[in-house]
CSV table of C-alpha atoms in Angstrom, one decimal:
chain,number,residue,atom,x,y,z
W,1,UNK,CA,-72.8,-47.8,-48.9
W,2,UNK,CA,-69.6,-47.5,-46.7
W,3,UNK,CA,-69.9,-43.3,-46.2
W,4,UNK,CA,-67.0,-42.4,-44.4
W,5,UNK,CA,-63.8,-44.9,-44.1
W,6,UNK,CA,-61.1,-43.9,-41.9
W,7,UNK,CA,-58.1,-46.1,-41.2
W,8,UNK,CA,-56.3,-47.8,-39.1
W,9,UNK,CA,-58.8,-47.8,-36.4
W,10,UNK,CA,-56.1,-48.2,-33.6
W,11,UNK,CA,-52.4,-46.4,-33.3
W,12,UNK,CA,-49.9,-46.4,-30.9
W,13,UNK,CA,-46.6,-44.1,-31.2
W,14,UNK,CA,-43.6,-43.1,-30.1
W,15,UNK,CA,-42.8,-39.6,-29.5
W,16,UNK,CA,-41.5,-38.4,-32.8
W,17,UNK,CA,-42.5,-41.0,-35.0
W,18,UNK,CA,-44.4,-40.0,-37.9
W,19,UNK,CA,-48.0,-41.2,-39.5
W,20,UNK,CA,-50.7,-40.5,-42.1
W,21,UNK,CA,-54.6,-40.6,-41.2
W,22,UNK,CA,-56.5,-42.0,-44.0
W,23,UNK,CA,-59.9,-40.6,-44.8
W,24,UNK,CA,-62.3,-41.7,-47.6
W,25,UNK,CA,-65.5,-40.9,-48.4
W,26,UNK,CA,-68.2,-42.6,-51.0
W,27,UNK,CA,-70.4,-40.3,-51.1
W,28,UNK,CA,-69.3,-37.6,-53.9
W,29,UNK,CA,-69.0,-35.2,-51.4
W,30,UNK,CA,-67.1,-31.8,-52.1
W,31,UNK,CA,-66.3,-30.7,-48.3
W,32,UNK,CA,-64.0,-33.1,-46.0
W,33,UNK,CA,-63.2,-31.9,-42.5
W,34,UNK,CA,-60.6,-33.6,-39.8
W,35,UNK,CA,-61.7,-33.5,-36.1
W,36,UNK,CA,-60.4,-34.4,-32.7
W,37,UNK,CA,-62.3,-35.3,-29.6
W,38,UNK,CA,-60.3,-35.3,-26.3
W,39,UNK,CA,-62.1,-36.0,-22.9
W,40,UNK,CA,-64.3,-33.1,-21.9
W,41,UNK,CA,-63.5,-30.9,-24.5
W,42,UNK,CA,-66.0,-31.8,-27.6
W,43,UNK,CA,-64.8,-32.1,-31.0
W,44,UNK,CA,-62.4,-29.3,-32.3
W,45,UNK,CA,-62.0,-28.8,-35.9
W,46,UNK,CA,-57.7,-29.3,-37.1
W,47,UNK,CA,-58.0,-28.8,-41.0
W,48,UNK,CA,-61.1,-28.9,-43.6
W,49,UNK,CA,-61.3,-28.9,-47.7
W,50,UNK,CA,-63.9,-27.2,-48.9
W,51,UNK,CA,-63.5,-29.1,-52.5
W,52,UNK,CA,-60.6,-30.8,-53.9
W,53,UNK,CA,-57.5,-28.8,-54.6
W,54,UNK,CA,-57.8,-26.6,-51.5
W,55,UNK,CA,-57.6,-26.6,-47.5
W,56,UNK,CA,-57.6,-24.4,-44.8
W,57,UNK,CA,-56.7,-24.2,-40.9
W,58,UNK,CA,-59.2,-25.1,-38.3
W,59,UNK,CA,-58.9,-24.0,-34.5
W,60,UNK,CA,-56.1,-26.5,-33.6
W,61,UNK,CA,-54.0,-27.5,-37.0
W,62,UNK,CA,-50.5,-27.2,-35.1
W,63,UNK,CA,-48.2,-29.8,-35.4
W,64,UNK,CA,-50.6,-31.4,-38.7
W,65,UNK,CA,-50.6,-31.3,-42.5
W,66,UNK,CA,-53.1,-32.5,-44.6
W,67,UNK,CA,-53.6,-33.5,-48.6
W,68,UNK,CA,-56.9,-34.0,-50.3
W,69,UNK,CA,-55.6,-36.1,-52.6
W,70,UNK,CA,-58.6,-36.1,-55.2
W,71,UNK,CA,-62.3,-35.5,-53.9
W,72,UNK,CA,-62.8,-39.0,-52.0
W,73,UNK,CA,-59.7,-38.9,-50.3
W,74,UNK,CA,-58.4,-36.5,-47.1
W,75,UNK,CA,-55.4,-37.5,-45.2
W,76,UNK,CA,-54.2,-35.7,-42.0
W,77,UNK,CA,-50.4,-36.5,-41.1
W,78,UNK,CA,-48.2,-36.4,-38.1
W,79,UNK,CA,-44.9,-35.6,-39.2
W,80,UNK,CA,-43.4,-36.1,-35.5
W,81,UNK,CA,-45.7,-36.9,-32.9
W,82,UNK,CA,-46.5,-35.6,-29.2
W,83,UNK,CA,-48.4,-37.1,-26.4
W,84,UNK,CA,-50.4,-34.3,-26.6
W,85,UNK,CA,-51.9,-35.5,-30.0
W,86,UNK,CA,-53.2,-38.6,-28.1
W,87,UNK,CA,-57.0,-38.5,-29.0
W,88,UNK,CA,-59.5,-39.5,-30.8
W,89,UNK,CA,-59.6,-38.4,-34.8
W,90,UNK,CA,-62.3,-37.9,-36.5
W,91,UNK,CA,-63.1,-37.7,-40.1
W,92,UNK,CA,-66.3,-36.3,-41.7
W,93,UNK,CA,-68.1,-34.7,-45.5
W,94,UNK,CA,-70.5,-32.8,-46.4
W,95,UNK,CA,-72.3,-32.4,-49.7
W,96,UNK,CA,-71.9,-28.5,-49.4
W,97,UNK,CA,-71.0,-25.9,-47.0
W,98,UNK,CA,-74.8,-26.0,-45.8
W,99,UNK,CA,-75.4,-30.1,-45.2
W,100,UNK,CA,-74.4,-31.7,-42.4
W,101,UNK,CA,-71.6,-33.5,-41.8
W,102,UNK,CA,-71.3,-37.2,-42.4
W,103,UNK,CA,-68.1,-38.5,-39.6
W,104,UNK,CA,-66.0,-41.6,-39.9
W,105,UNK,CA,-65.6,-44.1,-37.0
W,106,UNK,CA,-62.7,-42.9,-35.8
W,107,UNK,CA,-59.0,-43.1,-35.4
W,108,UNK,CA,-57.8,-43.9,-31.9
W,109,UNK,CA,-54.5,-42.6,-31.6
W,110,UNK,CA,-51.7,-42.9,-28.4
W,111,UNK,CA,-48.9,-41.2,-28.4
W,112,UNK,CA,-46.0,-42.2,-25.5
K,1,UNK,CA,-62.5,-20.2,-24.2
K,2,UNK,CA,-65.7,-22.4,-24.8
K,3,UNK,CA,-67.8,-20.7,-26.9
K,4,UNK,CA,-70.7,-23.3,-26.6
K,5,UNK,CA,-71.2,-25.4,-23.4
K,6,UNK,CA,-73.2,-27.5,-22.3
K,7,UNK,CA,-73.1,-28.2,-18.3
K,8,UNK,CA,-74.8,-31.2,-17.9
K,9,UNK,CA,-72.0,-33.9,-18.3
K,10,UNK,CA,-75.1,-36.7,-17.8
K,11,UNK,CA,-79.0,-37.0,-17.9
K,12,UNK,CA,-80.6,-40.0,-16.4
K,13,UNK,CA,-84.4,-40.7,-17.4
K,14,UNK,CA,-87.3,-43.2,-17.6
K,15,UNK,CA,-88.3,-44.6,-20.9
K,16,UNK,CA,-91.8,-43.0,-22.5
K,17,UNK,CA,-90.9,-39.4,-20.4
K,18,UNK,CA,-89.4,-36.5,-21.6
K,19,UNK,CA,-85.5,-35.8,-22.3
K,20,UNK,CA,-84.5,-32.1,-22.4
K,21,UNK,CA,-80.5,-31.4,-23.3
K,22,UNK,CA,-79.4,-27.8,-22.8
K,23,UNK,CA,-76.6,-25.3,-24.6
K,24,UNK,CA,-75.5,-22.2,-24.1
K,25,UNK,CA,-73.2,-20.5,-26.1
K,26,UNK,CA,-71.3,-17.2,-25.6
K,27,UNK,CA,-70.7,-16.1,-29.3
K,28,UNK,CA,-73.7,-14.1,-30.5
K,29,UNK,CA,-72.1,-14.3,-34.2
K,30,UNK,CA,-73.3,-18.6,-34.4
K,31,UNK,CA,-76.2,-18.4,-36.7
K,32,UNK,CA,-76.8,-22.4,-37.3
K,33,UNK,CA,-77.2,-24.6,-34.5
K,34,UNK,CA,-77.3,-28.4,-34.7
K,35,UNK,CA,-77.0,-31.7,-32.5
K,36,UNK,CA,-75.1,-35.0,-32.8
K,37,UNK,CA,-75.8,-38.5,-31.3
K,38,UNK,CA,-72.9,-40.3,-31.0
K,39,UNK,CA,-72.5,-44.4,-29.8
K,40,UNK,CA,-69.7,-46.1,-28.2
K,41,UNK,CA,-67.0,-46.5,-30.8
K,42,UNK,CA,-69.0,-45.2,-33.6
K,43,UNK,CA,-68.6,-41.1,-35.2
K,44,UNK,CA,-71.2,-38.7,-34.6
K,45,UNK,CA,-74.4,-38.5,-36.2
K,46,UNK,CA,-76.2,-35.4,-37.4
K,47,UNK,CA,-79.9,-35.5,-35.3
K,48,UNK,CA,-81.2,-32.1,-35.8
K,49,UNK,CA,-80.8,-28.6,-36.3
K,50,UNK,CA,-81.5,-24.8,-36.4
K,51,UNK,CA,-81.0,-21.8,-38.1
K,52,UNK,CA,-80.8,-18.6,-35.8
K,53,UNK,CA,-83.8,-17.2,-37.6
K,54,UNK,CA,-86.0,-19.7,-36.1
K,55,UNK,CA,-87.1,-20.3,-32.6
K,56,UNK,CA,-88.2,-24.1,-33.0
K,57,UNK,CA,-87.5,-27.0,-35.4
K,58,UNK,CA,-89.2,-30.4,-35.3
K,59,UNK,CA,-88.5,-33.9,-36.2
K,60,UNK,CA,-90.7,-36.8,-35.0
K,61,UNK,CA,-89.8,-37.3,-31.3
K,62,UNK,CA,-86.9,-34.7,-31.9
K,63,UNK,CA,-87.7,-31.2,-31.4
K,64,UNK,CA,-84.4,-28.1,-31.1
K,65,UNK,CA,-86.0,-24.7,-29.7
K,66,UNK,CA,-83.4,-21.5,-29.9
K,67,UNK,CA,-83.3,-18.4,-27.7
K,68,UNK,CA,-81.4,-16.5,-29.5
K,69,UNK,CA,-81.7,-13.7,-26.5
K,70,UNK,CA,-80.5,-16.0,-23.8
K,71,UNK,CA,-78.3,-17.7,-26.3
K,72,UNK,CA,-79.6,-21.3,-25.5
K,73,UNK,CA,-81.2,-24.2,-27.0
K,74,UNK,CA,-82.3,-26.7,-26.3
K,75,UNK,CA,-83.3,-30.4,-27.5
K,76,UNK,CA,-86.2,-32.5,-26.2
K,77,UNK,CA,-86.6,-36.1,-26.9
K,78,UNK,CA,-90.1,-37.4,-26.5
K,79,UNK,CA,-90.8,-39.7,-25.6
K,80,UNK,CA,-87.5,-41.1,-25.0
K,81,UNK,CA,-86.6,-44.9,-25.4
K,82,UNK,CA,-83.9,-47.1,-24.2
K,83,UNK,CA,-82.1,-46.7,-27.7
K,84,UNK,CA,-81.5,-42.7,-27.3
K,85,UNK,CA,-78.7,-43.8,-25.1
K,86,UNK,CA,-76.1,-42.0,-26.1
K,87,UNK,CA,-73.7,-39.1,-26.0
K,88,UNK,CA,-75.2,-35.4,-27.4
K,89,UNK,CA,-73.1,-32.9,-29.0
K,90,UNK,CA,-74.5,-29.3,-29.4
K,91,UNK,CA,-72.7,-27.7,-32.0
K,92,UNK,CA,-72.8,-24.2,-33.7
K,93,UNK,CA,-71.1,-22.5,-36.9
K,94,UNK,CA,-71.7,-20.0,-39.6
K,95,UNK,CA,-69.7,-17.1,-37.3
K,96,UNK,CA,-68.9,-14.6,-40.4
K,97,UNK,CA,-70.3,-16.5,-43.0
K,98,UNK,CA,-67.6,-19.5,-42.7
K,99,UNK,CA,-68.6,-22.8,-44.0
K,100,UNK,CA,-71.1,-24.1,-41.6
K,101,UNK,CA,-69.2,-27.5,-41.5
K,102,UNK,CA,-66.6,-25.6,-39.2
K,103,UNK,CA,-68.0,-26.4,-36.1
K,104,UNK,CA,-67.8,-25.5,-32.4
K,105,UNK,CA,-68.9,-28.3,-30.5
K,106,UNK,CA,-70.1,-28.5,-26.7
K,107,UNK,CA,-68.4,-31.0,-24.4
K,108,UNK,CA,-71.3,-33.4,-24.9
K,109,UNK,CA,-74.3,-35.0,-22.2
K,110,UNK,CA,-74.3,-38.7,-21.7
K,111,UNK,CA,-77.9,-39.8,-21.8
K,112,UNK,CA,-79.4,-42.9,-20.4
K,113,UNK,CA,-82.7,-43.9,-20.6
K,114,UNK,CA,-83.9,-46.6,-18.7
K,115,UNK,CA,-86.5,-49.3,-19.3
């Protein structure tokens, strides 16, 4: 049972160059959430989709779109990147808005 | 603005004693609490949690106490064992009845337990 699947594992950028996150889950879960860890700071929540055909605005979704392309998949996309997006992405499920989350590996991501 | 903190960056203690890993948090609205483990390279894993209408949950070695009037909690690991190692993220949610996947983390406590 794979969970959560994100890819690639490992990005590098240029300033304005554009990319999609990929995020899949196995688990049949309704709730998909996008999170970013930067040093000292926790995780902060960017964008979530509370079941398939809808998503909403976490606390830092500037300069991000997302799609949840059908309920295993949630993508998070860069349409021009900054060095201040270099971090760590994080994607995670839940079975409902009351279980806890299930996270991805991770997406290291530089920016330069 | 951190809403949830925790200001321990690391903990250092001897296998078989007691870890305790604290948060505070400044928004009286949170009323689910939960902690994360999280290894080197790997996502975050849900370890425990609370809801604000408790003062203690337990889980084998795992036990979360809440203070709702201090707004703390706190986890304690015991006994603790070489493999806890590991980063801890407090986290909190539920503020207005959001989805309680829409979490506020802490900045996390490195925790090392030696043999």
């Amino acid at each position: 049972n794979a969970g959560v699947t994100q890819t690639p594992k490992f990005q590098v950028l240029k300033t304005g160059q554009s990319m999609t996150l990929q995020c899949a889950q196995d688990m049949n879960h309704n709730s998909m959430y996008w999170y970013r860890q930067d040093p000292g700071m926790g995780l902060r929540l960017i964008y979530y989709s509370a079941s398939e055909g809808t998503t909403d605005k976490g606390e830092v979704p500037n300069g991000y779109n997302v799609s949840r392309l059908n309920k295993r998949e949630f993508s998070l996309r860069l349409e021009s990147a900054a060095p201040s997006q270099t971090s760590v992405y994080f994607c995670a499920s839940s079975e409902s808005d009351e279980a806890p989350l299930h996270f991805g590996n991770g997406t290291r991501l530089t920016v330069t | 603005d951190q809403q949830v903190k925790q200001n321990s960056p690391s903990l250092s203690v001897q296998e078989g004693r007691i870890s305790i890993l604290n948060c505070d948090y400044t928004n009286s609205m949170f009323d689910y609490f939960l902690w994360y483990k999280k290894y080197p390279a790997e996502g975050p894993t849900f370890l425990i949690s609370i809801s604000s209408i408790k003062d203690k949950n337990e889980d084998g070695r795992f036990t979360v106490f809440l203070n709702k009037s201090a707004k703390h909690l706190s986890l304690h690991i015991v006994p603790s064992q070489p493999g806890d190692s590991a980063v801890y993220f407090c986290a909190a949610s539920g503020v207005g009845g959001t989805s309680y996947g829409k979490l506020t983390f802490g900045q996390g406590t490195i925790l090392t337990v030696h043999p």
